[in-house]
PDB file of C-alpha atoms in Angstrom:
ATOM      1  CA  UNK A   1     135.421 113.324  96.977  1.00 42.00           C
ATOM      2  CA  UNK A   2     134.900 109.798  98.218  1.00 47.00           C
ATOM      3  CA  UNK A   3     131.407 108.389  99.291  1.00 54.00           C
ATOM      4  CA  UNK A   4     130.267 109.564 102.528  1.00 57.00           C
ATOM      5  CA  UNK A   5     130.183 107.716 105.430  1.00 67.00           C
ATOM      6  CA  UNK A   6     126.908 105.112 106.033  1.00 86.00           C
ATOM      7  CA  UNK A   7     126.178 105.787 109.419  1.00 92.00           C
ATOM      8  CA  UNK A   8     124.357 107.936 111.937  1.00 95.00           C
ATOM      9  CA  UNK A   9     125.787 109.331 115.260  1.00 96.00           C
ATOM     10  CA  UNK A  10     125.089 110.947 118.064  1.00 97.00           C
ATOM     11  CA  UNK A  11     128.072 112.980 120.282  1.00 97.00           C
ATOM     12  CA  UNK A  12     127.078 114.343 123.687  1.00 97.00           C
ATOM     13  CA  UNK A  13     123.999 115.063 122.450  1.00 97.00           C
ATOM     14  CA  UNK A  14     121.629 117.218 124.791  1.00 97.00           C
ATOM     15  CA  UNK A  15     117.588 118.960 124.306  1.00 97.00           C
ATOM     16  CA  UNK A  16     115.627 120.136 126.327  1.00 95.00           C
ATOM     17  CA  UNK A  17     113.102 122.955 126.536  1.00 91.00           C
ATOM     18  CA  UNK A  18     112.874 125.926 129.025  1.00 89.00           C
ATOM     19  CA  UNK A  19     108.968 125.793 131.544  1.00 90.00           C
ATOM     20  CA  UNK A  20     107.657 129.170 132.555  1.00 88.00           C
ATOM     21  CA  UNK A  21     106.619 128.580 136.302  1.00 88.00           C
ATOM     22  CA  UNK A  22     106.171 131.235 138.526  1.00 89.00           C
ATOM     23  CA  UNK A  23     109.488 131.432 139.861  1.00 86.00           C
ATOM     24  CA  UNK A  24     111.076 132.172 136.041  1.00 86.00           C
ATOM     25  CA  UNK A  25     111.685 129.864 133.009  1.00 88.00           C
ATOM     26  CA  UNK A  26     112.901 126.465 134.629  1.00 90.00           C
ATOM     27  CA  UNK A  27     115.489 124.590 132.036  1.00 90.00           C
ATOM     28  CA  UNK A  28     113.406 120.717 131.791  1.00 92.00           C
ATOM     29  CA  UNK A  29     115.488 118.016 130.148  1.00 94.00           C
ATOM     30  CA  UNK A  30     114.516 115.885 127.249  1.00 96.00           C
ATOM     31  CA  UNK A  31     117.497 113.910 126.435  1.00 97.00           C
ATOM     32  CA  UNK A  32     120.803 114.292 128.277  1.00 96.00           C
ATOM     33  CA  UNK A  33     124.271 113.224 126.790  1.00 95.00           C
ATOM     34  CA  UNK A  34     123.331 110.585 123.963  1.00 97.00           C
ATOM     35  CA  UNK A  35     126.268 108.842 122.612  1.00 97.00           C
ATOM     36  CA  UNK A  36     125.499 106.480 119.978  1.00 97.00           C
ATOM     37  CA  UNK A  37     126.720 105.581 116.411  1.00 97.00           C
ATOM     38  CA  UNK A  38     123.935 103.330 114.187  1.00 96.00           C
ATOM     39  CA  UNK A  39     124.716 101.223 110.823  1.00 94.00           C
ATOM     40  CA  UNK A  40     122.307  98.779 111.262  1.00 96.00           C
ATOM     41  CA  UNK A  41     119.797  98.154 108.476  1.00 96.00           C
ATOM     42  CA  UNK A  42     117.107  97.967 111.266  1.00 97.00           C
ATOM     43  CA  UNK A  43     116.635  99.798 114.467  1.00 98.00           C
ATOM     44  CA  UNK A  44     113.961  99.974 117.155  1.00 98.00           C
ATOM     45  CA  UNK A  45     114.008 102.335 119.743  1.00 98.00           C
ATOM     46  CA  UNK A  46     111.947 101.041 123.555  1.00 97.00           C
ATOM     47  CA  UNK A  47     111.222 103.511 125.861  1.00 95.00           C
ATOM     48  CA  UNK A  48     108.090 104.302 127.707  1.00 93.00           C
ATOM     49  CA  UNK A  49     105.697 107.623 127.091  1.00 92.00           C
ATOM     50  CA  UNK A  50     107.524 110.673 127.954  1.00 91.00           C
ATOM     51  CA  UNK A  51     111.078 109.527 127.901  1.00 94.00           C
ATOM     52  CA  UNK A  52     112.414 110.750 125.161  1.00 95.00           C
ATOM     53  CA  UNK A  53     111.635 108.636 121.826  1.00 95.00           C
ATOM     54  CA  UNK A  54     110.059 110.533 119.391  1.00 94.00           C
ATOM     55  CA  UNK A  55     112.025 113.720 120.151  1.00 96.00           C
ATOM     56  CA  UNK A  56     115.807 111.410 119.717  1.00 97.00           C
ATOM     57  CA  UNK A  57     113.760 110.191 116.331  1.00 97.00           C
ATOM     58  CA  UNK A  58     112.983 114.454 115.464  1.00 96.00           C
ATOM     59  CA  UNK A  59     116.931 115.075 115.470  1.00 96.00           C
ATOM     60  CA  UNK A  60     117.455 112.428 112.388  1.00 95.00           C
ATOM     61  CA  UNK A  61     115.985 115.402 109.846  1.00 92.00           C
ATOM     62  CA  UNK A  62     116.303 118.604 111.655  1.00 92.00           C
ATOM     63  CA  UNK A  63     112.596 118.519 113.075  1.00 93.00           C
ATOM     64  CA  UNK A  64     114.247 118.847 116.313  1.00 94.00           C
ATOM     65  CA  UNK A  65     117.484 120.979 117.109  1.00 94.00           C
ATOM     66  CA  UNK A  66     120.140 119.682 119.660  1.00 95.00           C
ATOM     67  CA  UNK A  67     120.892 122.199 122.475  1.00 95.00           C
ATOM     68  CA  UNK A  68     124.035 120.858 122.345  1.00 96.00           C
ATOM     69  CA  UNK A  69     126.572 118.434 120.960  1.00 97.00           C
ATOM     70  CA  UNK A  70     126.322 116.959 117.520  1.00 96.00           C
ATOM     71  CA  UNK A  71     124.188 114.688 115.453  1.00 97.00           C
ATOM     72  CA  UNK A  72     125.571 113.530 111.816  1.00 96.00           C
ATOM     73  CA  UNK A  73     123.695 111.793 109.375  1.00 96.00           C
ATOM     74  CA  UNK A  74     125.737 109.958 106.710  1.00 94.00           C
ATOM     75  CA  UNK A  75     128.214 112.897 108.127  1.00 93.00           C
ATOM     76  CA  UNK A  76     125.807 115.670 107.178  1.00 95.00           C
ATOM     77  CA  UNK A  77     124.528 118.097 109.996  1.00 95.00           C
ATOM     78  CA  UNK A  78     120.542 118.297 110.320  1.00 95.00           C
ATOM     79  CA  UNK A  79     120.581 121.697 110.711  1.00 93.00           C
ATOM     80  CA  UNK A  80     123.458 122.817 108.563  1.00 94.00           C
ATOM     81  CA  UNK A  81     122.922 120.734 105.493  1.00 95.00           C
ATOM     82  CA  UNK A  82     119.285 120.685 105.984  1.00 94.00           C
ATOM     83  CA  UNK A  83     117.968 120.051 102.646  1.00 92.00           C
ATOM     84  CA  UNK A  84     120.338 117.232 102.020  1.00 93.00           C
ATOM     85  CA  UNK A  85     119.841 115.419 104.821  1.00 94.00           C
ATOM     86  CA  UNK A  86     115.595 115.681 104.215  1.00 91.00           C
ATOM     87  CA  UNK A  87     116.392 114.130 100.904  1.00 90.00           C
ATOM     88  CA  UNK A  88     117.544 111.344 102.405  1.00 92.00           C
ATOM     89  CA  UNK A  89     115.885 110.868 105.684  1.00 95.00           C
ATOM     90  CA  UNK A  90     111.943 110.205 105.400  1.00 94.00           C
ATOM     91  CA  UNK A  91     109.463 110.718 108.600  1.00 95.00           C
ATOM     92  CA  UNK A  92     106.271 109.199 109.383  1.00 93.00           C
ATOM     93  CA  UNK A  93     104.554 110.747 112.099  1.00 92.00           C
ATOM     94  CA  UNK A  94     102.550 108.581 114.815  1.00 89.00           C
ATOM     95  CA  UNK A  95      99.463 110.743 113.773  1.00 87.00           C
ATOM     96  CA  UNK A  96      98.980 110.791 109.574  1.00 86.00           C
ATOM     97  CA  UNK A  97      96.648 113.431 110.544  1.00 82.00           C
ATOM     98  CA  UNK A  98      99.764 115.239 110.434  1.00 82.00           C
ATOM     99  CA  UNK A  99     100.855 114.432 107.228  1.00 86.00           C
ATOM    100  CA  UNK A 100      97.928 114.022 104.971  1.00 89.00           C
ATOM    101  CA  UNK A 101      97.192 117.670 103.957  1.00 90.00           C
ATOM    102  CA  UNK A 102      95.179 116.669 100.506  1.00 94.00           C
ATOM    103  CA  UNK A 103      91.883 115.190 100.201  1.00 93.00           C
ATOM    104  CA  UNK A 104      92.605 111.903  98.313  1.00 95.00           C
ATOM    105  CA  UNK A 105      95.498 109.503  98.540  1.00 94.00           C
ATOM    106  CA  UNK A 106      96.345 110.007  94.921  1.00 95.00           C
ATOM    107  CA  UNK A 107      96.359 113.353  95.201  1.00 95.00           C
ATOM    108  CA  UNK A 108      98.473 113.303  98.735  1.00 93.00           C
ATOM    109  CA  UNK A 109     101.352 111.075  96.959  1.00 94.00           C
ATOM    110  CA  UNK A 110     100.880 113.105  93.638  1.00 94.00           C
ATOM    111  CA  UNK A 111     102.054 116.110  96.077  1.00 92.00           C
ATOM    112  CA  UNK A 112     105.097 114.451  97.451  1.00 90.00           C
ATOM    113  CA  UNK A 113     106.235 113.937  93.909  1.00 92.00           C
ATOM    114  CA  UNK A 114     105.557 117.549  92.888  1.00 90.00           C
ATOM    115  CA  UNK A 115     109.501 117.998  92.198  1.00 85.00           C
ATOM    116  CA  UNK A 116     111.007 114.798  91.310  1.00 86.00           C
ATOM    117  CA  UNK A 117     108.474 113.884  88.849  1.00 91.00           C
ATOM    118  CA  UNK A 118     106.587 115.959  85.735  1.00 90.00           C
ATOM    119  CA  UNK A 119     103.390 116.398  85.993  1.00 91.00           C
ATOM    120  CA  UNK A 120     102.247 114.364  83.112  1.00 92.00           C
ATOM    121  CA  UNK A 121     103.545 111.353  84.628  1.00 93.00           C
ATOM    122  CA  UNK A 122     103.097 111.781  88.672  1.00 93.00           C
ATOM    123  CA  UNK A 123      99.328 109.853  88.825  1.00 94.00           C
ATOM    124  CA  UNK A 124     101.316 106.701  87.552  1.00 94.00           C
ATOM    125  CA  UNK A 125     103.839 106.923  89.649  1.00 93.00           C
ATOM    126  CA  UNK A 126     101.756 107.716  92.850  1.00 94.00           C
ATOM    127  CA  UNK A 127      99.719 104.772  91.763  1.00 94.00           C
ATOM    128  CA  UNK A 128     102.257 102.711  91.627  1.00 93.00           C
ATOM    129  CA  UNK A 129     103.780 103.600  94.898  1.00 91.00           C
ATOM    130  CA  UNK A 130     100.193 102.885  96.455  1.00 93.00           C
ATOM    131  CA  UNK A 131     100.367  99.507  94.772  1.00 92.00           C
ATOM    132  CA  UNK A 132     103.562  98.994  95.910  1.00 86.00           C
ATOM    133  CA  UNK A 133     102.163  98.798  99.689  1.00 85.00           C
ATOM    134  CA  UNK A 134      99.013  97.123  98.454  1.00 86.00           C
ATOM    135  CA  UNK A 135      96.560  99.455  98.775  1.00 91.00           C
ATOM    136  CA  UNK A 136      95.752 101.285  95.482  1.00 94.00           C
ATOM    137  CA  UNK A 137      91.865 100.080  95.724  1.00 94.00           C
ATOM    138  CA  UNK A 138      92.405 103.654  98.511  1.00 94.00           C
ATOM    139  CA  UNK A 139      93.588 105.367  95.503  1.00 95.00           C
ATOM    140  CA  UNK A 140      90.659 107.602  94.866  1.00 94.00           C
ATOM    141  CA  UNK A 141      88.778 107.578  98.406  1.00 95.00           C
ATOM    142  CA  UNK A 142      88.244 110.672 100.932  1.00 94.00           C
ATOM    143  CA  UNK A 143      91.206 110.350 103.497  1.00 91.00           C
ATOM    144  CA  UNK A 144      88.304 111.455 105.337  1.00 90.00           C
ATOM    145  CA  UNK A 145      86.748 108.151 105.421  1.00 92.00           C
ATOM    146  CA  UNK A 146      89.585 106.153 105.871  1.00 91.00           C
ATOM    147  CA  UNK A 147      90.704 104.420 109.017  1.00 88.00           C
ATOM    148  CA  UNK A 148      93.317 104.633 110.859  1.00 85.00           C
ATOM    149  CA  UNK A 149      95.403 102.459 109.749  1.00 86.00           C
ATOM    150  CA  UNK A 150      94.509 103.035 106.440  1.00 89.00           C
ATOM    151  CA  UNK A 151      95.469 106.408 106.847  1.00 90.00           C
ATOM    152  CA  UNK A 152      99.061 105.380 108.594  1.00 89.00           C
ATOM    153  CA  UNK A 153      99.521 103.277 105.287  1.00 90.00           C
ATOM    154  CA  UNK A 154      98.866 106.250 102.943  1.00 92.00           C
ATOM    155  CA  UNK A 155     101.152 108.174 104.871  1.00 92.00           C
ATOM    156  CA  UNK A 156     103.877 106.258 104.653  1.00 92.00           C
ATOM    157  CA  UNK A 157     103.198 106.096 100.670  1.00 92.00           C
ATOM    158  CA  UNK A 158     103.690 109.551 100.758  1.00 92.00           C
ATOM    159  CA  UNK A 159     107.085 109.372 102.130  1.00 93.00           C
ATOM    160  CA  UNK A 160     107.930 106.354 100.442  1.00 91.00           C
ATOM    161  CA  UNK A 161     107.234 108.055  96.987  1.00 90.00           C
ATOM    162  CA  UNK A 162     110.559 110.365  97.456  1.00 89.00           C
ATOM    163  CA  UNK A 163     112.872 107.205  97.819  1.00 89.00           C
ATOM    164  CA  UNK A 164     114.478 107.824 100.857  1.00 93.00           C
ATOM    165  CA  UNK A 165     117.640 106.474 101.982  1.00 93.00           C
ATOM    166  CA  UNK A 166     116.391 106.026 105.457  1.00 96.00           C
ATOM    167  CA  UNK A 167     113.230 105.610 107.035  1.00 96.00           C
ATOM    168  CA  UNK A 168     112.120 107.136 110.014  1.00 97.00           C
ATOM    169  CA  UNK A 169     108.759 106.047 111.556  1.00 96.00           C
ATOM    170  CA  UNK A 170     107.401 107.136 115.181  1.00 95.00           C
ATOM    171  CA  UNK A 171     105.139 104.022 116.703  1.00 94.00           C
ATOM    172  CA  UNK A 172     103.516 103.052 113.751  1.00 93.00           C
ATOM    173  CA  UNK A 173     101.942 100.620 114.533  1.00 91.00           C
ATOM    174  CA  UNK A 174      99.542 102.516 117.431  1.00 89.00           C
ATOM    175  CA  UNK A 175      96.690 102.843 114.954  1.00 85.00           C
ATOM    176  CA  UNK A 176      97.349  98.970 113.084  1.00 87.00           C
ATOM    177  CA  UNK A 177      95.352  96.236 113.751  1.00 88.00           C
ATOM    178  CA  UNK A 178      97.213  92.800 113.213  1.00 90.00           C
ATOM    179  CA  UNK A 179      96.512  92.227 109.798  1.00 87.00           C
ATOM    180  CA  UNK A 180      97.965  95.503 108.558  1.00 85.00           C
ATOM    181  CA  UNK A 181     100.812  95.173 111.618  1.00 90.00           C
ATOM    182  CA  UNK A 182     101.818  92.106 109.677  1.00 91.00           C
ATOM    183  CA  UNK A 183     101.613  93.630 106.445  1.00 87.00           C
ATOM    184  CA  UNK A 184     103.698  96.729 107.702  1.00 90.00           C
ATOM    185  CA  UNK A 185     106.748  94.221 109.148  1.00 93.00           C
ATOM    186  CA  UNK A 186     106.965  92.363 105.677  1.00 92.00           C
ATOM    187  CA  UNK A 187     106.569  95.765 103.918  1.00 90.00           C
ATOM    188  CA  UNK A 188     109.681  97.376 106.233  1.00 93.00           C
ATOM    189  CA  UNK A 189     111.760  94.181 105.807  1.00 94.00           C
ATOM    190  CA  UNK A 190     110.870  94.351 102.267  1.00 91.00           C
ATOM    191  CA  UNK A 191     112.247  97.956 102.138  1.00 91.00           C
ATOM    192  CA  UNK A 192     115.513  96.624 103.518  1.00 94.00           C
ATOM    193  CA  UNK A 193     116.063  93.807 101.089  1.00 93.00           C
ATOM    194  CA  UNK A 194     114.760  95.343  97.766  1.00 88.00           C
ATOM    195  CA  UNK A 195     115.330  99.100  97.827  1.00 87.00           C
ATOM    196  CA  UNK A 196     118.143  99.091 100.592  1.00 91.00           C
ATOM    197  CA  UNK A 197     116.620 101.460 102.698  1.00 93.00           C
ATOM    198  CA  UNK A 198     117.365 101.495 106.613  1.00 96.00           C
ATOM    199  CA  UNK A 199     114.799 101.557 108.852  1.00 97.00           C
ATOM    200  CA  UNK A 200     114.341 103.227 112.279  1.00 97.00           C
ATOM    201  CA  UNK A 201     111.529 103.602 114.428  1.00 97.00           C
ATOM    202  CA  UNK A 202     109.969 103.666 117.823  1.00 97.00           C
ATOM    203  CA  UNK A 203     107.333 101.601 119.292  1.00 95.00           C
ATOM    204  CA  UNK A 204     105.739 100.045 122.394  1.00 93.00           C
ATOM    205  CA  UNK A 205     105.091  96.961 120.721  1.00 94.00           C
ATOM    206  CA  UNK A 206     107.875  94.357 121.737  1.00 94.00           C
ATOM    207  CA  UNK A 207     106.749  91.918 119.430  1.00 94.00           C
ATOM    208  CA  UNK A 208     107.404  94.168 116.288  1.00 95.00           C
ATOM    209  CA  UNK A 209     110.613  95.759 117.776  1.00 96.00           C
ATOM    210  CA  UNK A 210     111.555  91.800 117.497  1.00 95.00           C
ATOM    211  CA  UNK A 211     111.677  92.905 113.662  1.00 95.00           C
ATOM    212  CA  UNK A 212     115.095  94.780 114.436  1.00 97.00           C
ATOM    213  CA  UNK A 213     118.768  93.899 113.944  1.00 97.00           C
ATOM    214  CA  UNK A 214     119.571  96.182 117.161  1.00 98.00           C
ATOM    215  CA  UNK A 215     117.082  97.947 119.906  1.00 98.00           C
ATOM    216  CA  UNK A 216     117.855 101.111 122.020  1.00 97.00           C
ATOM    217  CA  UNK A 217     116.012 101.536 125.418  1.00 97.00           C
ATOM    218  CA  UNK A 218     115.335 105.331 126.353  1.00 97.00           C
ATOM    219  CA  UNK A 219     114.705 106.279 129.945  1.00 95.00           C
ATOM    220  CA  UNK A 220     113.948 109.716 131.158  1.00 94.00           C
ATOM    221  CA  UNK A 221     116.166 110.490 128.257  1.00 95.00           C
ATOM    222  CA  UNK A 222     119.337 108.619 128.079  1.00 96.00           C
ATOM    223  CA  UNK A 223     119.892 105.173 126.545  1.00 97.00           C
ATOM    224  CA  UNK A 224     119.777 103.260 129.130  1.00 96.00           C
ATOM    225  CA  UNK A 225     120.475  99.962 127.058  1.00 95.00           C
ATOM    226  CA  UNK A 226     121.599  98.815 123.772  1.00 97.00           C
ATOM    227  CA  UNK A 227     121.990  95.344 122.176  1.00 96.00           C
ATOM    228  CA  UNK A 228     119.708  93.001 120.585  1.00 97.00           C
ATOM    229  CA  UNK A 229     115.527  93.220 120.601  1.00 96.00           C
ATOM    230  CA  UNK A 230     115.128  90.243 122.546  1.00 96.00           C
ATOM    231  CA  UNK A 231     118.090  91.407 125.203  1.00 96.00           C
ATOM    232  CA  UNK A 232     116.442  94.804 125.496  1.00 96.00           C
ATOM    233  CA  UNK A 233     112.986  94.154 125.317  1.00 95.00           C
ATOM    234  CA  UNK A 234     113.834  91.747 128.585  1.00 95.00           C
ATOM    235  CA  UNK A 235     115.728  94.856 130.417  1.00 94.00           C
ATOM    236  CA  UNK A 236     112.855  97.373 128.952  1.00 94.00           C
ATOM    237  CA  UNK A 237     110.164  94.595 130.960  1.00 93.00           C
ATOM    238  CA  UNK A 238     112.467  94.222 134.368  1.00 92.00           C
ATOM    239  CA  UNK A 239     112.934  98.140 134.407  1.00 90.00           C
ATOM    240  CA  UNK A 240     109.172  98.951 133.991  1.00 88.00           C
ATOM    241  CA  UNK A 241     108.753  96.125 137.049  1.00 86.00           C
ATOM    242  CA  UNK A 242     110.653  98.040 138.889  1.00 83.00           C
ATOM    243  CA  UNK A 243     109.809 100.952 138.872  1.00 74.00           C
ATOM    244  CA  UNK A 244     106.157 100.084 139.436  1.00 66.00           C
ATOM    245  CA  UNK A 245     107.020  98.114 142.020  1.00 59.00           C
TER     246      UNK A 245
END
């Protein structure tokens, strides 16, 4: 069987969610009718709260299901090929809260690795995945008393530590302050260059979306635009002026 194809797409894709109001369950739209193929190393994805990011970013892995249409990653179904396609596809959550379940670091990364590695040898290799990102001097400390950007950091560790083929990260760079923003974009662009790995994530920070070899603008949940970061960070600006105008 020949190697699968190296892209993600998106065919007529439709969510949305059904709101009990007192005249019966109302059908609310997320995303409406999302056409879009990616094979870029790097993607950002622009859109303001509420219209539709992190729920377009959910379909990649399953987390979300389509209502209808189809998603294919690397021409495997979310849903239907489930465990394959979480293999592959790593998530980072804007909140590590929801991530970080153990009470170290160490011990969070040491869980990831729980069944690619044997036990004997998962403390060095969740060490060196921590000094990979350049923060094993966390190692040992209580998540507890981390920041939050520390905490975004270790997160990402723990995803990194299963060697994903593609990495999926919602704003993560809400709880960074510059010096670990920085270290984040050199880290990502790292990622892309070293181990391969593509990278696609959503954020209101047009400076870091400038990272990106592409950049989709969502709006009430289409994609609304699609071309470079600097093209679509300009239409992202004129179509917030507008419509607070």
């Amino acid at each position: 069987m020949g190697e699968r194809v190296r892209e993600i797409s998106f065919s007529e894709v439709s969510v949305g969610v059904l709101d009990d109001t007192p005249a019966g369950d109302v059908y609310r739209p997320i995303l409406t009718d999302v056409n879009v193929t990616l094979d870029e190393s790097t993607i950002a994805i622009i859109g303001a709260n509420g219209s539709g990011k992190s729920t377009l970013l959910q379909l990649f892995n399953g987390l979300v299901t389509a209502n209808s249409g189809r998603v294919l990653i690397d021409g495997l179904d979310p849903i239907e090929e489930a465990k394959q396609v979480r293999s592959r596809v790593g998530f980072v959550f804007t909140d590590p809260a929801a991530q970080l379940v153990m009470p170290t670091p160490l011990e969070d990364i040491e869980l990831s690795l729980r069944k690619r590695v044997p036990k004997a040898e998962r403390r060095a290799a969740a060490l060196a995945v921590l000094e990979e990102l350049g923060i094993a001097d966390l190692a040992e400390r209580s998540v507890y008393e981390l920041s939050g950007g520390q905490r975004q950091l270790v997160a990402l560790a723990a995803v990194l530590a299963v060697d994903p083929q593609i990495l999926v990260l919602d704003e993560p760079t809400t709880l960074l302050d510059l010096r670990n923003k920085e270290k984040l974009r050199k880290l990502l662009a790292d990622l892309v260059a070293r181990r391969g790995v593509r990278v696609i994530f959503s954020t209101h920070d047009l400076d870091f979306a400038g990272m990106a070899d592409r950049a989709l603008v969502v709006d009430s949940g289409r994609i609304v635009h699609d071309s470079t970061p600097d093209e679509a960070t300009r239409m992202y600006r004129e179509l917030i002026m507008s419509d607070s105008s």
